[in-house]
XYZ file of C-alpha atoms in Angstrom:
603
model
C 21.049 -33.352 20.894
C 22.038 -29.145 20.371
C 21.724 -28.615 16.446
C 25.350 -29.012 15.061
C 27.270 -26.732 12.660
C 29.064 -27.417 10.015
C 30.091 -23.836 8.358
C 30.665 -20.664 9.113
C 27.191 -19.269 7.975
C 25.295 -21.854 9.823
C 27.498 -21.394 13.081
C 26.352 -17.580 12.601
C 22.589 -18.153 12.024
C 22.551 -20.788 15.334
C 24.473 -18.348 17.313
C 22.063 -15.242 16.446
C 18.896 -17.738 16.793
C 19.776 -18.374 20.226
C 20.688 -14.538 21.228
C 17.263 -13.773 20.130
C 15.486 -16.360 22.031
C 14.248 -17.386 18.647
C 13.010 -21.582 19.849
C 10.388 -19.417 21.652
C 8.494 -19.873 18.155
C 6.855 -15.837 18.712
C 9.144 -13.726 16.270
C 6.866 -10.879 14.503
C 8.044 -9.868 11.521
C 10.028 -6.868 12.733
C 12.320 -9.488 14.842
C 12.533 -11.572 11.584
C 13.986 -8.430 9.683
C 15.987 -7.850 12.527
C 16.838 -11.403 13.372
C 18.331 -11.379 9.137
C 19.892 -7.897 9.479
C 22.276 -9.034 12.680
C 24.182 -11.250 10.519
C 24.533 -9.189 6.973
C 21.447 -9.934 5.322
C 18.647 -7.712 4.164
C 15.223 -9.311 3.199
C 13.090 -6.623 1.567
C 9.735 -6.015 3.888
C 7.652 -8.056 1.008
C 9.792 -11.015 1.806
C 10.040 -11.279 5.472
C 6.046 -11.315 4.668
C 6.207 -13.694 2.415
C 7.720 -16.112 4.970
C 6.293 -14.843 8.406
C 2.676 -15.354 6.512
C 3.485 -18.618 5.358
C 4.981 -20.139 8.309
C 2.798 -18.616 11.216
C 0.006 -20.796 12.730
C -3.062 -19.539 12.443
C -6.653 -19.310 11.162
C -5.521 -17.735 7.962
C -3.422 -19.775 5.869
C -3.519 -23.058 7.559
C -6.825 -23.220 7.146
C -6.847 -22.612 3.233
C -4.893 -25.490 3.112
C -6.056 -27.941 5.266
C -7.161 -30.435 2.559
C -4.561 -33.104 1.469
C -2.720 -32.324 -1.575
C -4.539 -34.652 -3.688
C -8.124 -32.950 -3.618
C -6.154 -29.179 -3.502
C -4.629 -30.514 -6.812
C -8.112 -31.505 -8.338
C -9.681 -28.447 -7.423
C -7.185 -26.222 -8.883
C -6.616 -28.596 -12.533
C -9.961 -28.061 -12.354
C -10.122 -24.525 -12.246
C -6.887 -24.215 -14.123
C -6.682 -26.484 -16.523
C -5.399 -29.830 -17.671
C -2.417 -31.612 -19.382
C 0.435 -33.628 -18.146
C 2.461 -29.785 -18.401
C -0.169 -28.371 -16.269
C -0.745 -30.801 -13.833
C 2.961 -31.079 -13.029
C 3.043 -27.264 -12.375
C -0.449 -27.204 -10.193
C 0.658 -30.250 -8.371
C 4.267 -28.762 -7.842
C 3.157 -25.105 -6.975
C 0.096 -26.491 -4.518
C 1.916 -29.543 -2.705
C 5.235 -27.023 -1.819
C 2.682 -23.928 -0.213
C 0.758 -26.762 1.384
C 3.521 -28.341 2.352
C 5.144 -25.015 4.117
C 1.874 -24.105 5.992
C 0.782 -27.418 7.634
C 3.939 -27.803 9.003
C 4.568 -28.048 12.651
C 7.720 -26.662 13.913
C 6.465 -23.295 15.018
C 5.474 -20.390 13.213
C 9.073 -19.323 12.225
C 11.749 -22.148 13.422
C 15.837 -22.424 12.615
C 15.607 -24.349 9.869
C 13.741 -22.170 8.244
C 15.596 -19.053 9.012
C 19.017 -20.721 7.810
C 17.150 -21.996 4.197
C 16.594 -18.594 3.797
C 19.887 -17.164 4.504
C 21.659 -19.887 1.996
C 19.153 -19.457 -0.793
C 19.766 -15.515 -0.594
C 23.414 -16.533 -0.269
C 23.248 -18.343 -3.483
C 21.304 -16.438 -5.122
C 23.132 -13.386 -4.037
C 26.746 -14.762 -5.037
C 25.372 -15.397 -8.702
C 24.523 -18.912 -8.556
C 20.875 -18.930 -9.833
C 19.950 -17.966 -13.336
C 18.338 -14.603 -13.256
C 15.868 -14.390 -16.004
C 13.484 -11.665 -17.419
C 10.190 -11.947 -17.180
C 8.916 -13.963 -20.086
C 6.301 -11.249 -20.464
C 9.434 -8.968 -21.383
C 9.663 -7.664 -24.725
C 12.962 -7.583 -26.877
C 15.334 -5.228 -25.051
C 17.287 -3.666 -28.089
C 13.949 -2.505 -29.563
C 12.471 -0.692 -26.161
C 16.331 0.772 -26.229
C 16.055 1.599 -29.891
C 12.435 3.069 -29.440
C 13.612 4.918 -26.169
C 15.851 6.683 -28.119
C 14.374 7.508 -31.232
C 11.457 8.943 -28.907
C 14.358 11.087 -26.643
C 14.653 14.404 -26.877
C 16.942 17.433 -25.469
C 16.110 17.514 -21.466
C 14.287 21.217 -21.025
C 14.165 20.712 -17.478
C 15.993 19.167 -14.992
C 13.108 17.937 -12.679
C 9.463 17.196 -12.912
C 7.279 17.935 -9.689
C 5.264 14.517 -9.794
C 3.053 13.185 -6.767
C 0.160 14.807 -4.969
C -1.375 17.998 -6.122
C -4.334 19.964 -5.048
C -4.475 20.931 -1.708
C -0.722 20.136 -0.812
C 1.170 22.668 -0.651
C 4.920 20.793 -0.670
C 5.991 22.311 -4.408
C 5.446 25.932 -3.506
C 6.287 25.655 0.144
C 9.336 23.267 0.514
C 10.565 21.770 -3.244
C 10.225 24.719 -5.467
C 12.673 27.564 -3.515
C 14.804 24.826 -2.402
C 15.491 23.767 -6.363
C 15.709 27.707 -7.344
C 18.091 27.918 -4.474
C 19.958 24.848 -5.925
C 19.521 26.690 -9.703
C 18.060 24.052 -10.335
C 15.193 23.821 -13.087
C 11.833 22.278 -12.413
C 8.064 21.540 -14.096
C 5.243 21.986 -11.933
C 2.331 20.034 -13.113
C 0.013 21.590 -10.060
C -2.928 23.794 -11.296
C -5.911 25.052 -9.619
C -7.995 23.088 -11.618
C -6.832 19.729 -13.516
C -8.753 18.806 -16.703
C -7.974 15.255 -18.815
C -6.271 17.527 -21.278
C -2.999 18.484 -19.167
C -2.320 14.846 -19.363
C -0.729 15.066 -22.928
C 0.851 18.168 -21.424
C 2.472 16.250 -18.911
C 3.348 13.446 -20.469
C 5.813 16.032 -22.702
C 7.164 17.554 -19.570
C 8.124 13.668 -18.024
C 9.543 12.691 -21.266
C 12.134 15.411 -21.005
C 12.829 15.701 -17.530
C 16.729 14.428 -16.259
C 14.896 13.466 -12.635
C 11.589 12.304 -11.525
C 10.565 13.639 -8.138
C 7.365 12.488 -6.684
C 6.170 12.825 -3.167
C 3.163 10.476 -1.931
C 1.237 12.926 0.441
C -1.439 11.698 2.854
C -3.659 14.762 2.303
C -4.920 13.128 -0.789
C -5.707 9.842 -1.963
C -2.653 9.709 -4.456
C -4.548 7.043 -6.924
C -3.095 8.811 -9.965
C 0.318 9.864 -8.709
C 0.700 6.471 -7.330
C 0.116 5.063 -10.692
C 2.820 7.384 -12.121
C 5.051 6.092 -9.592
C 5.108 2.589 -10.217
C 5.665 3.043 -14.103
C 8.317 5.170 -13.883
C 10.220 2.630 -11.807
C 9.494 0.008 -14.557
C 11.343 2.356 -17.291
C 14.897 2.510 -15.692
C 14.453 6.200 -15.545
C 16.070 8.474 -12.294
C 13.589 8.630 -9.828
C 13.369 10.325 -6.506
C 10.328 9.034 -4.288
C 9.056 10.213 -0.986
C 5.969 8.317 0.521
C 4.211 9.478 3.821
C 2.033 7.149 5.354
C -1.841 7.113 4.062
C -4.050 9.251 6.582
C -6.113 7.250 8.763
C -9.415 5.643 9.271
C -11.944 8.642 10.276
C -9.678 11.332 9.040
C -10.542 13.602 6.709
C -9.321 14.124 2.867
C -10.323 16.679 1.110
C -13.373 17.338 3.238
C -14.352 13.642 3.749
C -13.789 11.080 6.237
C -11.327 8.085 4.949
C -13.266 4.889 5.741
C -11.542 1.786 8.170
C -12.119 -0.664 4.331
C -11.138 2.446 2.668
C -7.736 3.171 4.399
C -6.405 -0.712 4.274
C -7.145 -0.363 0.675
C -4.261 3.149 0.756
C -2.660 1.493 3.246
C -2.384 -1.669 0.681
C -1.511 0.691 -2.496
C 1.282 2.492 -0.408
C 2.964 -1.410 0.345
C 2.737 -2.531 -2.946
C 4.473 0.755 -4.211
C 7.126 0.267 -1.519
C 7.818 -3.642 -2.592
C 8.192 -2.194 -6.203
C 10.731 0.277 -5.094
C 12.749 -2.397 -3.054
C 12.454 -4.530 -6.045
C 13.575 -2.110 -8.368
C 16.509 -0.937 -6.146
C 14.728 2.653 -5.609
C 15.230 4.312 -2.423
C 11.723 5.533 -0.530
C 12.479 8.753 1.133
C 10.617 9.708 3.976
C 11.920 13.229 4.769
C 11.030 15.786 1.509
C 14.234 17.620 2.779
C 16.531 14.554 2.211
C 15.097 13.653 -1.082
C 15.620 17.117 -2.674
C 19.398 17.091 -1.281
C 19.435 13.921 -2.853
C 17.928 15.196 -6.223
C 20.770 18.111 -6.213
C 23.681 15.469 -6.025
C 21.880 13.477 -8.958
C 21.485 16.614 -10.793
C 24.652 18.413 -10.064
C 27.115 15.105 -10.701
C 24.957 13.720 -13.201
C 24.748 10.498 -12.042
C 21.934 8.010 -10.443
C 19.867 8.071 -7.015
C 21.422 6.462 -4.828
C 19.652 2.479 -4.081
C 17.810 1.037 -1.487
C 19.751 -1.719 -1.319
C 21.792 -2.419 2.284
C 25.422 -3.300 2.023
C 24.946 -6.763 2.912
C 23.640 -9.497 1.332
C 20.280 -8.194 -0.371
C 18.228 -10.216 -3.367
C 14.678 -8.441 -3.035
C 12.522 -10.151 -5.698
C 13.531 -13.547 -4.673
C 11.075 -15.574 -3.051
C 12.235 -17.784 -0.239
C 9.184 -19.927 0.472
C 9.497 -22.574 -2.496
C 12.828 -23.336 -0.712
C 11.939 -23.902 2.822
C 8.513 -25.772 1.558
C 10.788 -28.157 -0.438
C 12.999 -28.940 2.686
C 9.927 -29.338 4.788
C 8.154 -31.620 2.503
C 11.026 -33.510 1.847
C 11.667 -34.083 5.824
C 8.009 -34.748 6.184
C 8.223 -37.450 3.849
C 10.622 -39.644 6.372
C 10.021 -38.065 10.063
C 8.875 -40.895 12.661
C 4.931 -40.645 13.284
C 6.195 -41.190 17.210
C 8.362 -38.043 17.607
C 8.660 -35.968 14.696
C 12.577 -36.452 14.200
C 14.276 -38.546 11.491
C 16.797 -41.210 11.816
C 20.232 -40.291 9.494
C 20.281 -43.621 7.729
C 16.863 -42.092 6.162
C 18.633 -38.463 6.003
C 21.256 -39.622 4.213
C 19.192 -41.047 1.384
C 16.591 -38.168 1.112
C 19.483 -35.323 1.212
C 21.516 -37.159 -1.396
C 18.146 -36.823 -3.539
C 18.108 -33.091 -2.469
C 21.523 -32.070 -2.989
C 22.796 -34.838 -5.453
C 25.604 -35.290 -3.322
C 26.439 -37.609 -0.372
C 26.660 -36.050 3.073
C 30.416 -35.440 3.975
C 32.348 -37.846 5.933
C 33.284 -34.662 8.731
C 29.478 -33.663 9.180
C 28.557 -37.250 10.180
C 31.824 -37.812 12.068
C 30.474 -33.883 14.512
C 26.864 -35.781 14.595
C 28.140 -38.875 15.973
C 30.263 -37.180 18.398
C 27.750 -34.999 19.711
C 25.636 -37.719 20.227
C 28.312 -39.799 21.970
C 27.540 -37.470 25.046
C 24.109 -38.788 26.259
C 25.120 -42.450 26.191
C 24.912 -43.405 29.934
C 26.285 -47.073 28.939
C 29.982 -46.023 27.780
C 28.857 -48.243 24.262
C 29.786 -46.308 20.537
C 27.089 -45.389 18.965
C 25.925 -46.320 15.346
C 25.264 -42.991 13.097
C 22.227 -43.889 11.253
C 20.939 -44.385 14.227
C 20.921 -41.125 15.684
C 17.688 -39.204 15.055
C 17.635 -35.347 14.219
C 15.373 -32.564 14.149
C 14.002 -30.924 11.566
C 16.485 -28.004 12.677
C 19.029 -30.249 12.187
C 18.160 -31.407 9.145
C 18.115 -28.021 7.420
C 21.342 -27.049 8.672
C 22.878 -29.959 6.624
C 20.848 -29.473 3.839
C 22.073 -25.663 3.697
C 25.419 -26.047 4.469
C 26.122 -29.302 1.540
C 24.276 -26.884 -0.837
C 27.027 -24.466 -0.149
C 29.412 -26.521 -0.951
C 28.087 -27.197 -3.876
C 28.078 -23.954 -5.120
C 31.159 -22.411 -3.841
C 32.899 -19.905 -6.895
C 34.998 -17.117 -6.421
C 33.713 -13.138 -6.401
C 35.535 -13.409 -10.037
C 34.127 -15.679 -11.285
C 30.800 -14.264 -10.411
C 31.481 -11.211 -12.231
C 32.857 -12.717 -15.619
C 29.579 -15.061 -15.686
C 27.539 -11.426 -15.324
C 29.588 -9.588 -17.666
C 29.362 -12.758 -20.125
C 25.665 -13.507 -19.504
C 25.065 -9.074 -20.291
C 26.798 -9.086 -23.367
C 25.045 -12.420 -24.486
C 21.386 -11.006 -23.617
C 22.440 -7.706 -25.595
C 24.075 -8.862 -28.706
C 22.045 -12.197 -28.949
C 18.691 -12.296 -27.586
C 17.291 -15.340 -26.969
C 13.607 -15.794 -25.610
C 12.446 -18.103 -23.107
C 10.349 -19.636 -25.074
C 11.510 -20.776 -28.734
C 8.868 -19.510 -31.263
C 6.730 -22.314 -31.832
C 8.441 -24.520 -28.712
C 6.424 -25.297 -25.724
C 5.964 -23.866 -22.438
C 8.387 -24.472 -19.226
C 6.472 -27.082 -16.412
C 6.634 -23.551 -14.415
C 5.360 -20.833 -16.512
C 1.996 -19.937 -18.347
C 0.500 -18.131 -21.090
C -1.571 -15.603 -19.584
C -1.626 -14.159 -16.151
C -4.922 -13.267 -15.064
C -4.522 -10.482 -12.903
C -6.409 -7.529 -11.331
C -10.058 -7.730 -9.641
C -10.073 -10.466 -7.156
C -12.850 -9.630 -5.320
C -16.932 -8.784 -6.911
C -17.964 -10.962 -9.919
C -15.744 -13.816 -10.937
C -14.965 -12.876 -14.226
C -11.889 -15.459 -14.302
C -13.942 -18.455 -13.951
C -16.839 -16.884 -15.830
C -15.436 -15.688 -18.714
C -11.483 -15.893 -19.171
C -10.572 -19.424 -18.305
C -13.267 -20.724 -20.373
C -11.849 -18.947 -23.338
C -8.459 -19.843 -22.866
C -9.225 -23.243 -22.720
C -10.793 -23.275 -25.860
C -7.103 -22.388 -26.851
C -5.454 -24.771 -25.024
C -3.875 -21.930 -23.182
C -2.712 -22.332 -19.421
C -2.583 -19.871 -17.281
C -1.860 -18.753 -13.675
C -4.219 -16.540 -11.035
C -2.841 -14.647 -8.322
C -1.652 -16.081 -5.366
C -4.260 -14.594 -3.289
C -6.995 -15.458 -5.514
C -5.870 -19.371 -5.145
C -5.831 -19.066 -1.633
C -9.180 -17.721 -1.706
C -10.551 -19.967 -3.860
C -10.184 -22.500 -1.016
C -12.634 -21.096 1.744
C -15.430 -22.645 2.829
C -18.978 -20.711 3.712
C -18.306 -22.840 7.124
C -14.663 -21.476 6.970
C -15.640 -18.039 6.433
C -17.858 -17.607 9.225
C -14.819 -17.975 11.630
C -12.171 -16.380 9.081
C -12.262 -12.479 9.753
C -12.108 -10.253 6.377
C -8.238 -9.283 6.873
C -7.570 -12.744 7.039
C -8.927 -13.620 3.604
C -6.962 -10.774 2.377
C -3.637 -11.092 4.061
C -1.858 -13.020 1.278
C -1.874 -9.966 -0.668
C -1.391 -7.330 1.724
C 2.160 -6.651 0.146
C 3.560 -7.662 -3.497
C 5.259 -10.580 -2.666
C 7.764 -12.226 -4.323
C 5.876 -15.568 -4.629
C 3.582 -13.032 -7.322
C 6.815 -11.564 -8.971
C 7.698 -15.080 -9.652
C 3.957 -15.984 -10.494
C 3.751 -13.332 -13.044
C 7.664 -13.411 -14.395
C 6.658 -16.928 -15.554
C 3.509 -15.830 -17.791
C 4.013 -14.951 -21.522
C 0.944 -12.096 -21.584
C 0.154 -10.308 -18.416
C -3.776 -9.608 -18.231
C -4.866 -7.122 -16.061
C -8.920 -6.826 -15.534
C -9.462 -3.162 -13.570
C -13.406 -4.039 -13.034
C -15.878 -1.026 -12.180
C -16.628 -3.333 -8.536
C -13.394 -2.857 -6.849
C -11.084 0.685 -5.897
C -8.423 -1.704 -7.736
C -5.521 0.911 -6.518
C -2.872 -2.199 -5.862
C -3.771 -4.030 -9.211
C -3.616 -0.865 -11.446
C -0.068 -0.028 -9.490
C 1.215 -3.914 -10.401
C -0.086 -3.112 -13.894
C 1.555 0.535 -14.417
C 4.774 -1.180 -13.366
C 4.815 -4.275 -15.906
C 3.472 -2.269 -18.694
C 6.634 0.435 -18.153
C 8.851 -2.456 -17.445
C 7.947 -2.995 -21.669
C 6.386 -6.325 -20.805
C 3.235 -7.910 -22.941
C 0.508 -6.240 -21.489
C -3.201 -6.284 -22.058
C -5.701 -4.276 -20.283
C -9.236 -3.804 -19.570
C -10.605 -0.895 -18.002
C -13.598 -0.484 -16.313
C -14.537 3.187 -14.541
C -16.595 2.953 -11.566
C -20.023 4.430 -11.949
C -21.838 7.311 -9.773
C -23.263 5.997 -6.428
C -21.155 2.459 -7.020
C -21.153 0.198 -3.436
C -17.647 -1.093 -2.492
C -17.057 -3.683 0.133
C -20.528 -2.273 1.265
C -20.244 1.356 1.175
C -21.655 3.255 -0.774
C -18.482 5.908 -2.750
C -18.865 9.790 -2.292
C -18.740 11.284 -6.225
C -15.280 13.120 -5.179
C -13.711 9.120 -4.738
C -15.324 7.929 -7.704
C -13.771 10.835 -9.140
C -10.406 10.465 -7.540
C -10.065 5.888 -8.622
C -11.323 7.253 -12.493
C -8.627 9.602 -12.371
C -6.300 6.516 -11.778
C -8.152 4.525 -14.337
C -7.383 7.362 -16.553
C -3.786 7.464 -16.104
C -3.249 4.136 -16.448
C -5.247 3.998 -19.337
C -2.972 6.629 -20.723
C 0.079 5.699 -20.074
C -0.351 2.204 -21.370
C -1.679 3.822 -24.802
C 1.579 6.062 -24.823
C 3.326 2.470 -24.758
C 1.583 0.659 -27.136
C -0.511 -1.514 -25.200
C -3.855 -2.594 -26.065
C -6.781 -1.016 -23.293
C -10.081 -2.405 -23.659
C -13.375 -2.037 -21.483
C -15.422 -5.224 -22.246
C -13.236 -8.351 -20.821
C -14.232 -11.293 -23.037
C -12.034 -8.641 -25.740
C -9.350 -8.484 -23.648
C -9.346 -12.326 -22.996
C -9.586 -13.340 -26.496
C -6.806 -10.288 -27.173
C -4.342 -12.129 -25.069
C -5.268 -15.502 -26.551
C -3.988 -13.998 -29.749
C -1.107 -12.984 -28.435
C -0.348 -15.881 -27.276
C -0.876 -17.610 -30.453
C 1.376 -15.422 -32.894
């Protein structure tokens, strides 16, 4: 029986699936975005990821979690701590990724395309609560502080990004803002000292418009880092990123490394997925970005988002939704063909939806199925089986009509739920009240490869607390591999889960109280440090710990040249810095920094 429609939206989605040949079960991601984009939807590139990597059959994820949930859910209580809380948020977060990737309908099917379109739907037409991280600070006094710290602009843009030997300020942005009359601060000397950074600092706090171009003659640790914080402080920002330079070219004299250039090539995602996020167009023409820059100068008014017209929600993740359909279809499909009867359906949508399924949609099912009868005989709807296709379509489309409000009501909840947040702050957690089954006291985030301080040192300690606490998804994943596993698992396999910032890790780390990041001297740590610039500009409870990497340091085997230890110090140094300039504790030994964000935790 042909999968059935019962709304507009899912009459779309079938209609495009088929046009793109999609029940071949070979999409790459680029036909997923493209796939979304033919009917008004915009996935950022972090979560078309996010979904292709969880769905996709292969040697990677599968194979992480090929043990049943039960012994997943014991490893990871074990490693993360216990408590009736805890276990139900291990056993919830485990079973629905588990769930997702040992499924069997291909490695990106209908049903899992048309979950995604009505939870970015939903979310998109103000359904779902949108919360702040519960890391997040009190608003009114980063706005209070902001302003008592503000100052008369002296210029109207500051040159950030990639300095010595690129050329683009004096060359290409410089006589294009004079030509503009436009003024400008150009942080690029011949020789950069720790010093200037004070100096700089001055010159960014007063600028109207941060300009930074990401260059590929240079590493870009330290401008990178910039990058990511300003977008975390709501300020106007005008980014252009080129792509890193490749394995066996040279940078400043030395040849980039293949481990070397997917750890650039990693830095320059994750910077991306923060822009998306933050609704921050990435430029990737200089000339376009300073036209741009002379409009947000000239009108006074903001760059211009990345955002698509259509239907765009960026830092939503869309796995938890499809693994929750999957498991719940898993849980009654017939061990002889893989479909479900509907007089099961019935009972296990109800439970999904809280509603029954509606008289028309079972009335189209038993029609359709009327058609292959060869006996002339009615046929009996519960017992017509249905893919798992099938099943999603209904489960999507009684959701909808669930949640069906008009575009003004939308906007008075948004107005209503601003004006709440601002005049009456409320925290997630209640001072003294306990923890959401979802969300955790400390995220441990940073280093995941090298020593492992987490289960060495910072989960120990926290458990002397009775803190719990969350890892990052890739570390999990990890954690899971077998020395038989590894020996068929290639290295970019093991790493894939955090080869962009997903937003199964924005949702990871929204739900921790303090954010811990551990910048180890064993690891370039370029991604981690730009995930930590971000949260600590975003005014979020940060702690760090800092560790520079020392002269002649090995990394993933090879040995550093002094000019890239100098170049991921520089980084270190920023970040450092910056987070300093914001108030947030930096330490260098990371049992301090553990016990630091215990404390926190307990005030």
């Amino acid at each position: 029986m042909d999968v059935i429609s019962f709304s507009p939206l899912s009459r779309k989605a079938i209609e495009t699936w088929i046009k793109f040949n999609g029940e071949s079960g070979n999409l790459s991601q680029q036909d997923i975005a493209r796939l979304f984009h033919s009917v008004g939807f915009f996935p950022s590139k972090s979560q078309v990821y996010e979904i292709w990597e969880l769905t996709r059959q292969s040697h990677g994820p599968i194979s992480l979690f090929c043990a049943p949930p039960a012994s997943l859910t014991l490893h990871c209580l074990f490693n993360h701590g216990c408590g009736t809380t805890q276990e139900l948020y291990i056993t919830f977060f485990v079973y629905e990724i588990w769930e997702l990737t040992r499924q069997s309908h291909g490695p990106f099917s209908l049903g899992f395309f048309y979950i995604s379109l009505y939870r970015m739907k939903h979310v998109h037409d103000g359904h779902a609560l949108r919360t702040p991280p519960l890391s997040k600070l009190d608003s009114r006094k980063q706005l209070m502080k902001r302003r008592s710290e503000s100052v008369e602009s002296c210029y109207d843009v500051f040159l950030g990004g990639s300095c010595n030997p690129t050329t683009w300020r004096t060359d290409t942005a410089i006589p294009k803002l004079q030509e503009f009359g436009i003024s400008y601060y150009n942080p690029q000397v011949a020789q950069w000292v720790p010093e200037l950074i004070q100096q700089e600092n001055q010159a960014k706090g007063n600028a109207k418009v941060m300009f930074f171009v990401i260059d590929n003659q240079t590493r870009s640790v330290a401008c990178m880092i910039e990058a990511a914080h300003v977008a975390g402080t709501q300020r106007k920002l005008v980014i252009v990123v080129n792509e890193p330079a490749l394995a066996g070219s040279l940078v400043l004299g030395e040849p980039i490394s293949e481990k070397e250039y997917q750890d650039l090539k990693q830095g320059r995602e994750y910077l991306e997925d923060i822009m998306e996020v933050r609704n921050i167009r990435v430029f990737k023409d200089i000339h376009e970005a300073l036209e741009e820059t002379n409009r947000v100068v000239k009108e006074d008014t903001w760059p211009r988002g990345s955002k698509a017209e259509g239907i765009s929600v960026p830092q939503e993740t869309l796995a938890p939704e499809c693994g929750k359909v999957q498991a719940a279809y898993n849980n009654i499909k017939s061990s002889e063909n893989g479909k479900v009867q509907m007089k099961k359906a019935k009972l296990e949508l109800r439970a999904l939806t809280g509603k029954e399924i509606p008289q028309g949609y079972l009335d189209d099912i038993e029609s359709k199925a009327q058609g292959p009868l060869m006996n002339g005989t009615g046929v009996d709807v519960d017992e017509v089986s249905i893919n798992f296709n099938q099943f999603s379509i209904l489960y999507g489309d009684m959701k909808q009509q669930n949640s069906k409000r008009g575009k003004l009501s939308k906007i008075f909840r948004c107005l209503l739920s601003w004006f709440r947040d601002l005049v009456f702050p409320k925290p997630r957690v209640p001072h003294g009240g306990s923890l959401p089954t979802d969300c955790c006291h400390v995220y441990l985030g940073g280093a995941t490869r090298g020593r492992d301080w987490r289960k060495d040192i910072a989960i120990p300690e926290l458990k002397k607390h009775g803190l719990r606490h969350s890892v990052p998804v890739s570390k999990q994943c990890n954690q899971r591999i077998t020395p038989l596993e590894m020996r068929n698992i290639d290295n970019s396999t093991v790493l894939q889960w955090n080869q962009r910032f997903i937003p199964l890790e924005m949702r990871n780390i929204d739900n921790s109280m303090v954010l811990l990041f551990v910048i180890t001297d064993e690891e370039r740590c370029l991604s981690e440090m730009l995930v930590a610039a971000h949260y600590v500009g975003r005014g979020c409870r940060v702690i760090l710990c800092i560790q520079n990497l020392k002269e002649g340091v090995v990394i993933d085997g090879e040995k550093l040249t002094d000019l890239a230890v100098k170049d991921y110090n520089r980084g270190r140094m920023y970040l450092s810095d910056l987070a300093t300039n914001s108030g947030v504790p930096v330490y260098e030994d990371i049992l301090e920094a553990v016990k630091a964000a215990a404390e926190l935790c307990i005030k």
